[in-house]
PDB file of C-alpha atoms in Angstrom:
ATOM      1  CA  MET A   1     218.457  89.268  49.951  1.00  0.00           C
ATOM      2  CA  ARG A   2     215.699  90.876  51.850  1.00  0.00           C
ATOM      3  CA  GLY A   3     213.500  93.259  49.812  1.00  0.00           C
ATOM      4  CA  ARG A   4     213.060  96.849  50.842  1.00  0.00           C
ATOM      5  CA  ARG A   5     209.948  97.479  52.947  1.00  0.00           C
ATOM      6  CA  TRP A   6     207.397 100.229  52.411  1.00  0.00           C
ATOM      7  CA  GLU A   7     207.904 101.539  55.919  1.00  0.00           C
ATOM      8  CA  ASP A   8     211.581 102.078  55.151  1.00  0.00           C
ATOM      9  CA  LEU A   9     210.915 104.664  52.449  1.00  0.00           C
ATOM     10  CA  PRO A  10     212.352 108.102  53.143  1.00  0.00           C
ATOM     11  CA  PHE A  11     210.068 110.289  55.141  1.00  0.00           C
ATOM     12  CA  ASP A  12     209.685 112.890  52.326  1.00  0.00           C
ATOM     13  CA  CYS A  13     208.710 110.082  49.853  1.00  0.00           C
ATOM     14  CA  LEU A  14     205.970 108.843  52.230  1.00  0.00           C
ATOM     15  CA  ILE A  15     204.565 112.367  52.522  1.00  0.00           C
ATOM     16  CA  PHE A  16     204.568 112.817  48.742  1.00  0.00           C
ATOM     17  CA  VAL A  17     202.630 109.563  48.316  1.00  0.00           C
ATOM     18  CA  PHE A  18     200.163 110.294  51.109  1.00  0.00           C
ATOM     19  CA  CYS A  19     199.330 113.746  49.713  1.00  0.00           C
ATOM     20  CA  LYS A  20     198.005 111.872  46.578  1.00  0.00           C
ATOM     21  CA  LEU A  21     195.729 109.589  48.594  1.00  0.00           C
ATOM     22  CA  GLY A  22     191.971 109.957  49.151  1.00  0.00           C
ATOM     23  CA  PHE A  23     190.675 111.401  52.382  1.00  0.00           C
ATOM     24  CA  GLU A  24     189.370 108.057  53.575  1.00  0.00           C
ATOM     25  CA  ASP A  25     192.760 106.288  53.186  1.00  0.00           C
ATOM     26  CA  LEU A  26     194.448 109.153  54.996  1.00  0.00           C
ATOM     27  CA  THR A  27     192.202 108.977  58.014  1.00  0.00           C
ATOM     28  CA  ILE A  28     191.343 105.336  58.624  1.00  0.00           C
ATOM     29  CA  ALA A  29     193.954 103.368  56.696  1.00  0.00           C
ATOM     30  CA  VAL A  30     197.496 104.954  56.506  1.00  0.00           C
ATOM     31  CA  PRO A  31     197.858 105.914  60.239  1.00  0.00           C
ATOM     32  CA  PHE A  32     197.243 102.298  61.323  1.00  0.00           C
ATOM     33  CA  VAL A  33     199.827 100.580  59.031  1.00  0.00           C
ATOM     34  CA  CYS A  34     202.980 101.216  61.094  1.00  0.00           C
ATOM     35  CA  LYS A  35     204.666 103.910  63.196  1.00  0.00           C
ATOM     36  CA  SER A  36     206.537 105.518  60.287  1.00  0.00           C
ATOM     37  CA  TRP A  37     203.387 105.816  58.212  1.00  0.00           C
ATOM     38  CA  TYR A  38     201.506 107.256  61.141  1.00  0.00           C
ATOM     39  CA  LYS A  39     204.195 109.848  61.716  1.00  0.00           C
ATOM     40  CA  ALA A  40     204.279 110.766  58.042  1.00  0.00           C
ATOM     41  CA  SER A  41     200.497 111.110  57.876  1.00  0.00           C
ATOM     42  CA  LEU A  42     200.744 113.792  60.568  1.00  0.00           C
ATOM     43  CA  ASP A  43     202.757 116.105  58.295  1.00  0.00           C
ATOM     44  CA  PRO A  44     200.614 119.276  57.526  1.00  0.00           C
ATOM     45  CA  ASP A  45     201.201 118.918  53.767  1.00  0.00           C
ATOM     46  CA  CYS A  46     199.025 115.810  53.794  1.00  0.00           C
ATOM     47  CA  TRP A  47     196.117 117.992  55.019  1.00  0.00           C
ATOM     48  CA  ARG A  48     196.322 120.931  52.728  1.00  0.00           C
ATOM     49  CA  VAL A  49     193.323 119.628  50.656  1.00  0.00           C
ATOM     50  CA  LEU A  50     190.324 118.780  52.719  1.00  0.00           C
ATOM     51  CA  ASN A  51     187.686 117.349  50.370  1.00  0.00           C
ATOM     52  CA  PHE A  52     184.922 116.156  52.696  1.00  0.00           C
ATOM     53  CA  LYS A  53     182.696 115.590  49.672  1.00  0.00           C
ATOM     54  CA  ASP A  54     184.571 112.323  49.051  1.00  0.00           C
ATOM     55  CA  LEU A  55     183.219 110.851  52.296  1.00  0.00           C
ATOM     56  CA  ASP A  56     179.834 109.399  53.295  1.00  0.00           C
ATOM     57  CA  PHE A  57     178.380 111.173  56.347  1.00  0.00           C
ATOM     58  CA  SER A  58     175.006 109.432  56.240  1.00  0.00           C
ATOM     59  CA  THR A  59     173.626 107.605  59.265  1.00  0.00           C
ATOM     60  CA  LYS A  60     174.557 104.232  57.761  1.00  0.00           C
ATOM     61  CA  SER A  61     178.062 105.315  56.683  1.00  0.00           C
ATOM     62  CA  LYS A  62     180.634 102.601  56.772  1.00  0.00           C
ATOM     63  CA  PHE A  63     183.340 105.257  56.974  1.00  0.00           C
ATOM     64  CA  ILE A  64     181.890 106.625  60.185  1.00  0.00           C
ATOM     65  CA  ALA A  65     181.516 103.164  61.737  1.00  0.00           C
ATOM     66  CA  ARG A  66     185.108 102.372  60.951  1.00  0.00           C
ATOM     67  CA  PHE A  67     186.371 105.659  62.128  1.00  0.00           C
ATOM     68  CA  LYS A  68     184.622 105.294  65.544  1.00  0.00           C
ATOM     69  CA  GLN A  69     185.987 101.814  65.891  1.00  0.00           C
ATOM     70  CA  LEU A  70     189.574 102.704  65.124  1.00  0.00           C
ATOM     71  CA  TYR A  71     189.688 105.848  67.181  1.00  0.00           C
ATOM     72  CA  GLN A  72     187.433 104.356  69.952  1.00  0.00           C
ATOM     73  CA  PHE A  73     184.870 107.148  69.802  1.00  0.00           C
ATOM     74  CA  GLN A  74     181.403 106.665  71.150  1.00  0.00           C
ATOM     75  CA  SER A  75     179.800 109.285  68.825  1.00  0.00           C
ATOM     76  CA  PHE A  76     180.694 111.133  65.624  1.00  0.00           C
ATOM     77  CA  SER A  77     179.823 114.606  64.258  1.00  0.00           C
ATOM     78  CA  PHE A  78     180.893 116.369  61.151  1.00  0.00           C
ATOM     79  CA  SER A  79     181.939 119.474  63.211  1.00  0.00           C
ATOM     80  CA  SER A  80     184.276 117.386  65.396  1.00  0.00           C
ATOM     81  CA  PHE A  81     185.798 115.623  62.403  1.00  0.00           C
ATOM     82  CA  LEU A  82     186.317 118.967  60.628  1.00  0.00           C
ATOM     83  CA  LYS A  83     187.967 120.399  63.651  1.00  0.00           C
ATOM     84  CA  LEU A  84     190.297 117.384  63.886  1.00  0.00           C
ATOM     85  CA  CYS A  85     191.352 117.564  60.249  1.00  0.00           C
ATOM     86  CA  VAL A  86     191.823 121.343  60.403  1.00  0.00           C
ATOM     87  CA  ALA A  87     193.970 120.911  63.518  1.00  0.00           C
ATOM     88  CA  LYS A  88     196.212 118.419  61.627  1.00  0.00           C
ATOM     89  CA  SER A  89     196.809 120.972  58.865  1.00  0.00           C
ATOM     90  CA  HIS A  90     198.354 123.487  61.264  1.00  0.00           C
ATOM     91  CA  GLY A  91     197.016 126.381  59.173  1.00  0.00           C
ATOM     92  CA  SER A  92     198.119 124.919  55.777  1.00  0.00           C
ATOM     93  CA  VAL A  93     194.761 124.205  54.225  1.00  0.00           C
ATOM     94  CA  THR A  94     194.496 125.670  50.681  1.00  0.00           C
ATOM     95  CA  GLU A  95     191.387 123.806  49.489  1.00  0.00           C
ATOM     96  CA  LEU A  96     188.326 122.877  51.479  1.00  0.00           C
ATOM     97  CA  ARG A  97     185.081 121.320  50.259  1.00  0.00           C
ATOM     98  CA  ILE A  98     182.049 120.765  52.513  1.00  0.00           C
ATOM     99  CA  PRO A  99     179.264 118.387  51.487  1.00  0.00           C
ATOM    100  CA  SER A 100     175.524 118.942  51.904  1.00  0.00           C
ATOM    101  CA  LEU A 101     174.496 118.046  55.430  1.00  0.00           C
ATOM    102  CA  LEU A 102     170.722 117.988  55.515  1.00  0.00           C
ATOM    103  CA  GLY A 103     169.424 120.548  58.088  1.00  0.00           C
ATOM    104  CA  ALA A 104     172.784 121.003  59.737  1.00  0.00           C
ATOM    105  CA  SER A 105     174.013 124.477  60.624  1.00  0.00           C
ATOM    106  CA  LEU A 106     177.604 125.318  59.625  1.00  0.00           C
ATOM    107  CA  GLN A 107     177.811 128.526  61.530  1.00  0.00           C
ATOM    108  CA  GLN A 108     180.482 127.366  64.012  1.00  0.00           C
ATOM    109  CA  ASP A 109     182.304 125.356  61.323  1.00  0.00           C
ATOM    110  CA  LEU A 110     182.597 128.466  59.065  1.00  0.00           C
ATOM    111  CA  VAL A 111     183.937 130.535  61.962  1.00  0.00           C
ATOM    112  CA  LEU A 112     186.486 127.804  62.724  1.00  0.00           C
ATOM    113  CA  ILE A 113     187.594 127.676  59.019  1.00  0.00           C
ATOM    114  CA  SER A 114     187.885 131.529  58.959  1.00  0.00           C
ATOM    115  CA  ILE A 115     190.220 131.485  61.953  1.00  0.00           C
ATOM    116  CA  LYS A 116     192.263 128.318  61.290  1.00  0.00           C
ATOM    117  CA  CYS A 117     192.547 128.361  57.512  1.00  0.00           C
ATOM    118  CA  PRO A 118     194.053 131.747  56.515  1.00  0.00           C
ATOM    119  CA  LYS A 119     195.797 130.282  53.394  1.00  0.00           C
ATOM    120  CA  LEU A 120     192.535 129.052  51.900  1.00  0.00           C
ATOM    121  CA  LYS A 121     192.443 129.393  48.106  1.00  0.00           C
ATOM    122  CA  VAL A 122     189.511 127.242  47.143  1.00  0.00           C
ATOM    123  CA  LEU A 123     186.254 127.047  49.180  1.00  0.00           C
ATOM    124  CA  SER A 124     183.301 124.922  48.224  1.00  0.00           C
ATOM    125  CA  LEU A 125     180.051 125.190  50.223  1.00  0.00           C
ATOM    126  CA  PRO A 126     176.617 123.581  50.188  1.00  0.00           C
ATOM    127  CA  THR A 127     173.359 125.528  50.346  1.00  0.00           C
ATOM    128  CA  LEU A 128     173.535 127.422  53.618  1.00  0.00           C
ATOM    129  CA  LEU A 129     170.910 127.876  56.255  1.00  0.00           C
ATOM    130  CA  TRP A 130     169.572 131.436  56.844  1.00  0.00           C
ATOM    131  CA  ASN A 131     171.891 132.253  59.808  1.00  0.00           C
ATOM    132  CA  ASP A 132     174.924 130.667  58.154  1.00  0.00           C
ATOM    133  CA  ASP A 133     174.210 132.649  54.977  1.00  0.00           C
ATOM    134  CA  LYS A 134     174.008 135.924  56.861  1.00  0.00           C
ATOM    135  CA  GLN A 135     177.419 135.586  58.501  1.00  0.00           C
ATOM    136  CA  LEU A 136     179.292 134.561  55.366  1.00  0.00           C
ATOM    137  CA  PRO A 137     180.250 138.140  54.207  1.00  0.00           C
ATOM    138  CA  GLU A 138     181.804 139.003  57.522  1.00  0.00           C
ATOM    139  CA  LEU A 139     184.116 135.941  57.297  1.00  0.00           C
ATOM    140  CA  ILE A 140     185.420 136.634  53.762  1.00  0.00           C
ATOM    141  CA  CYS A 141     187.964 139.120  55.099  1.00  0.00           C
ATOM    142  CA  LYS A 142     189.791 136.221  56.783  1.00  0.00           C
ATOM    143  CA  TRP A 143     190.560 134.542  53.467  1.00  0.00           C
ATOM    144  CA  LYS A 144     192.734 137.014  51.735  1.00  0.00           C
ATOM    145  CA  GLU A 145     194.246 134.411  49.420  1.00  0.00           C
ATOM    146  CA  MET A 146     190.933 132.994  48.166  1.00  0.00           C
ATOM    147  CA  GLU A 147     190.782 132.507  44.439  1.00  0.00           C
ATOM    148  CA  THR A 148     187.802 130.225  43.912  1.00  0.00           C
ATOM    149  CA  LEU A 149     184.367 130.077  45.572  1.00  0.00           C
ATOM    150  CA  GLU A 150     181.843 127.328  44.799  1.00  0.00           C
ATOM    151  CA  MET A 151     178.336 127.210  46.268  1.00  0.00           C
ATOM    152  CA  THR A 152     175.502 124.848  45.567  1.00  0.00           C
ATOM    153  CA  TRP A 153     173.011 127.745  45.717  1.00  0.00           C
ATOM    154  CA  LYS A 154     173.416 131.511  45.501  1.00  0.00           C
ATOM    155  CA  PRO A 155     173.401 133.010  49.023  1.00  0.00           C
ATOM    156  CA  ILE A 156     170.905 135.608  50.026  1.00  0.00           C
ATOM    157  CA  SER A 157     173.882 137.741  51.099  1.00  0.00           C
ATOM    158  CA  PHE A 158     175.321 137.463  47.601  1.00  0.00           C
ATOM    159  CA  LEU A 159     175.843 141.200  46.971  1.00  0.00           C
ATOM    160  CA  GLN A 160     177.416 141.803  50.412  1.00  0.00           C
ATOM    161  CA  MET A 161     179.616 138.837  49.819  1.00  0.00           C
ATOM    162  CA  LEU A 162     180.891 140.238  46.520  1.00  0.00           C
ATOM    163  CA  GLU A 163     181.752 143.572  48.109  1.00  0.00           C
ATOM    164  CA  GLN A 164     183.846 141.769  50.766  1.00  0.00           C
ATOM    165  CA  ILE A 165     185.652 139.690  48.047  1.00  0.00           C
ATOM    166  CA  LYS A 166     186.421 142.931  46.222  1.00  0.00           C
ATOM    167  CA  LEU A 167     187.994 144.404  49.401  1.00  0.00           C
ATOM    168  CA  TYR A 168     189.899 141.411  50.719  1.00  0.00           C
ATOM    169  CA  CYS A 169     190.575 138.833  47.853  1.00  0.00           C
ATOM    170  CA  PRO A 170     192.697 140.564  45.199  1.00  0.00           C
ATOM    171  CA  ASN A 171     193.460 137.254  43.408  1.00  0.00           C
ATOM    172  CA  PHE A 172     189.832 136.008  43.171  1.00  0.00           C
ATOM    173  CA  SER A 173     189.235 134.549  39.739  1.00  0.00           C
ATOM    174  CA  GLU A 174     186.591 131.810  39.763  1.00  0.00           C
ATOM    175  CA  LEU A 175     182.926 131.829  40.805  1.00  0.00           C
ATOM    176  CA  ASN A 176     180.733 128.710  40.668  1.00  0.00           C
ATOM    177  CA  LEU A 177     177.121 128.781  41.852  1.00  0.00           C
ATOM    178  CA  CYS A 178     173.486 128.393  40.816  1.00  0.00           C
ATOM    179  CA  GLY A 179     170.636 130.734  41.506  1.00  0.00           C
ATOM    180  CA  PHE A 180     168.349 133.549  40.409  1.00  0.00           C
ATOM    181  CA  PHE A 181     170.479 136.368  38.870  1.00  0.00           C
ATOM    182  CA  ASN A 182     169.190 139.814  37.969  1.00  0.00           C
ATOM    183  CA  GLY A 183     170.663 143.087  36.751  1.00  0.00           C
ATOM    184  CA  LYS A 184     171.973 144.148  40.181  1.00  0.00           C
ATOM    185  CA  ASP A 185     173.803 140.805  40.504  1.00  0.00           C
ATOM    186  CA  ALA A 186     175.391 141.273  37.036  1.00  0.00           C
ATOM    187  CA  GLN A 187     176.507 144.775  37.876  1.00  0.00           C
ATOM    188  CA  ALA A 188     177.997 143.595  41.188  1.00  0.00           C
ATOM    189  CA  ILE A 189     179.899 140.822  39.478  1.00  0.00           C
ATOM    190  CA  ILE A 190     181.470 143.309  37.059  1.00  0.00           C
ATOM    191  CA  ARG A 191     182.177 145.861  39.762  1.00  0.00           C
ATOM    192  CA  CYS A 192     183.549 143.465  42.382  1.00  0.00           C
ATOM    193  CA  LEU A 193     185.312 140.764  40.374  1.00  0.00           C
ATOM    194  CA  PRO A 194     187.531 142.591  37.922  1.00  0.00           C
ATOM    195  CA  LYS A 195     189.983 139.646  37.622  1.00  0.00           C
ATOM    196  CA  LEU A 196     187.286 137.004  37.172  1.00  0.00           C
ATOM    197  CA  LYS A 197     188.409 134.345  34.647  1.00  0.00           C
ATOM    198  CA  CYS A 198     185.900 131.546  35.198  1.00  0.00           C
ATOM    199  CA  LEU A 199     182.134 131.964  35.781  1.00  0.00           C
ATOM    200  CA  LEU A 200     180.044 128.839  36.195  1.00  0.00           C
ATOM    201  CA  MET A 201     176.328 129.483  36.509  1.00  0.00           C
ATOM    202  CA  SER A 202     174.687 126.405  35.033  1.00  0.00           C
ATOM    203  CA  ALA A 203     171.031 125.611  36.013  1.00  0.00           C
ATOM    204  CA  SER A 204     170.401 129.214  37.037  1.00  0.00           C
ATOM    205  CA  PHE A 205     167.795 131.814  36.097  1.00  0.00           C
ATOM    206  CA  LEU A 206     169.611 134.350  33.918  1.00  0.00           C
ATOM    207  CA  ARG A 207     168.365 136.752  31.235  1.00  0.00           C
ATOM    208  CA  LYS A 208     170.133 137.498  28.003  1.00  0.00           C
ATOM    209  CA  TYR A 209     170.880 141.156  28.628  1.00  0.00           C
ATOM    210  CA  ASP A 210     172.352 140.427  32.076  1.00  0.00           C
ATOM    211  CA  LEU A 211     174.601 137.780  30.603  1.00  0.00           C
ATOM    212  CA  LEU A 212     175.670 140.196  27.870  1.00  0.00           C
ATOM    213  CA  MET A 213     176.457 142.805  30.551  1.00  0.00           C
ATOM    214  CA  ILE A 214     178.755 140.402  32.327  1.00  0.00           C
ATOM    215  CA  LEU A 215     180.459 139.263  29.129  1.00  0.00           C
ATOM    216  CA  GLU A 216     181.038 142.912  28.198  1.00  0.00           C
ATOM    217  CA  GLY A 217     182.128 144.069  31.693  1.00  0.00           C
ATOM    218  CA  CYS A 218     184.363 141.227  32.842  1.00  0.00           C
ATOM    219  CA  LYS A 219     187.263 141.769  30.440  1.00  0.00           C
ATOM    220  CA  GLU A 220     189.387 138.788  31.643  1.00  0.00           C
ATOM    221  CA  LEU A 221     186.770 136.046  31.382  1.00  0.00           C
ATOM    222  CA  GLU A 222     188.088 132.929  29.782  1.00  0.00           C
ATOM    223  CA  GLU A 223     185.420 130.345  30.647  1.00  0.00           C
ATOM    224  CA  VAL A 224     181.608 130.704  31.126  1.00  0.00           C
ATOM    225  CA  ASN A 225     179.036 127.991  31.675  1.00  0.00           C
ATOM    226  CA  VAL A 226     175.396 128.895  31.408  1.00  0.00           C
ATOM    227  CA  SER A 227     174.156 125.491  30.375  1.00  0.00           C
ATOM    228  CA  ARG A 228     170.570 124.562  31.434  1.00  0.00           C
ATOM    229  CA  CYS A 229     169.820 128.174  32.438  1.00  0.00           C
ATOM    230  CA  ARG A 230     166.186 129.358  32.333  1.00  0.00           C
ATOM    231  CA  GLY A 231     165.065 132.683  30.956  1.00  0.00           C
ATOM    232  CA  LEU A 232     168.208 132.743  28.687  1.00  0.00           C
ATOM    233  CA  ASP A 233     168.021 133.032  24.901  1.00  0.00           C
ATOM    234  CA  VAL A 234     171.504 132.280  23.538  1.00  0.00           C
ATOM    235  CA  ASP A 235     171.345 133.853  20.062  1.00  0.00           C
ATOM    236  CA  ASP A 236     173.944 135.034  17.557  1.00  0.00           C
ATOM    237  CA  VAL A 237     174.592 138.230  19.582  1.00  0.00           C
ATOM    238  CA  VAL A 238     175.545 136.222  22.652  1.00  0.00           C
ATOM    239  CA  LEU A 239     177.698 133.777  20.648  1.00  0.00           C
ATOM    240  CA  LYS A 240     179.517 136.547  18.999  1.00  0.00           C
ATOM    241  CA  LYS A 241     180.257 138.200  22.294  1.00  0.00           C
ATOM    242  CA  ALA A 242     181.555 134.930  23.743  1.00  0.00           C
ATOM    243  CA  SER A 243     183.461 133.842  20.617  1.00  0.00           C
ATOM    244  CA  LYS A 244     186.858 134.959  21.937  1.00  0.00           C
ATOM    245  CA  MET A 245     186.533 132.912  25.119  1.00  0.00           C
ATOM    246  CA  LYS A 246     188.440 129.656  25.566  1.00  0.00           C
ATOM    247  CA  LYS A 247     185.237 127.840  26.637  1.00  0.00           C
ATOM    248  CA  PHE A 248     181.566 128.833  26.498  1.00  0.00           C
ATOM    249  CA  GLU A 249     178.885 126.213  27.378  1.00  0.00           C
ATOM    250  CA  PHE A 250     175.204 126.961  26.880  1.00  0.00           C
ATOM    251  CA  GLU A 251     173.498 123.643  26.084  1.00  0.00           C
ATOM    252  CA  GLY A 252     169.985 123.133  27.379  1.00  0.00           C
ATOM    253  CA  CYS A 253     169.010 126.808  27.881  1.00  0.00           C
ATOM    254  CA  LYS A 254     165.337 127.766  27.818  1.00  0.00           C
ATOM    255  CA  PRO A 255     164.342 131.383  27.024  1.00  0.00           C
ATOM    256  CA  GLU A 256     160.949 131.365  28.746  1.00  0.00           C
ATOM    257  CA  GLU A 257     160.585 134.794  30.306  1.00  0.00           C
ATOM    258  CA  ASN A 258     157.726 133.742  32.596  1.00  0.00           C
ATOM    259  CA  TYR A 259     160.183 131.823  34.896  1.00  0.00           C
ATOM    260  CA  GLY A 260     160.941 135.023  36.782  1.00  0.00           C
ATOM    261  CA  ASN A 261     157.287 135.532  37.915  1.00  0.00           C
ATOM    262  CA  THR A 262     156.037 132.018  38.744  1.00  0.00           C
ATOM    263  CA  TYR A 263     158.159 131.307  41.836  1.00  0.00           C
ATOM    264  CA  TYR A 264     157.578 132.883  45.196  1.00  0.00           C
ATOM    265  CA  ASN A 265     160.801 131.739  46.864  1.00  0.00           C
ATOM    266  CA  TYR A 266     164.267 130.304  46.164  1.00  0.00           C
ATOM    267  CA  ASP A 267     163.205 126.793  47.128  1.00  0.00           C
ATOM    268  CA  ASP A 268     160.605 126.652  44.291  1.00  0.00           C
ATOM    269  CA  LEU A 269     163.118 127.938  41.814  1.00  0.00           C
ATOM    270  CA  PHE A 270     165.845 125.613  43.043  1.00  0.00           C
ATOM    271  CA  MET A 271     163.601 122.543  42.627  1.00  0.00           C
ATOM    272  CA  GLU A 272     162.719 123.569  39.060  1.00  0.00           C
ATOM    273  CA  LEU A 273     166.162 124.582  37.855  1.00  0.00           C
ATOM    274  CA  VAL A 274     168.178 121.706  39.439  1.00  0.00           C
ATOM    275  CA  PHE A 275     165.718 118.825  39.602  1.00  0.00           C
ATOM    276  CA  GLY A 276     163.212 119.768  36.940  1.00  0.00           C
ATOM    277  CA  TYR A 277     160.184 119.564  39.254  1.00  0.00           C
TER     278      TYR A 277
END
């Protein structure tokens, strides 16, 4: 008796399995197995989560070499690959994560995402170049379902960005980024993110009274991470204020107040906070 073949699985079962696969398998493995697998891999549900951080985009990337070979492309760019993947989703993307691309502008990529990904709930971005940073607030209005924003480094347009989130993202609940935070930033977080449940600010510069302001003002906070923060003294007052939270992480904080006066730009602070230089 002949055993059942994988390609004979019901279409819905194939889609269910493919949705669990890694991005590399979905792009350079599954579509080339057989016609039924190729057809199933085109279903928009397989492309709802676009985690580009799982892939290697370096100049010596084996993934890029294999991709070019299979699709018979002479060249490869992240922007073109992003466009291809977003097109396959047919507007169904709910989660999108972009890796750090040294020196590369994401300006056109962000515009594309704002137009083609209206159902986006989770957005993860690397440190942005100046022009990319400036345009971010005006794109927020396109992502009305956004709940989570992750950024490697706090954007210069942070305050404007929060104002747009307040206006257009009623279900926003998680903010994850590193940077230099002052009193104005703390006040903006309280004013603009009333439903914030998770605030991850590890390896940032943050003072005790600004953290207390956030803990007091954001009534729905359940999880806060301020581990490895500089300028922060986590004493009994802070611990008492955070005691009712489900999770509060603060390991490795340093209370030195002179951190705020010894850096003349974000690059210097970034190297110290993240890499310890």
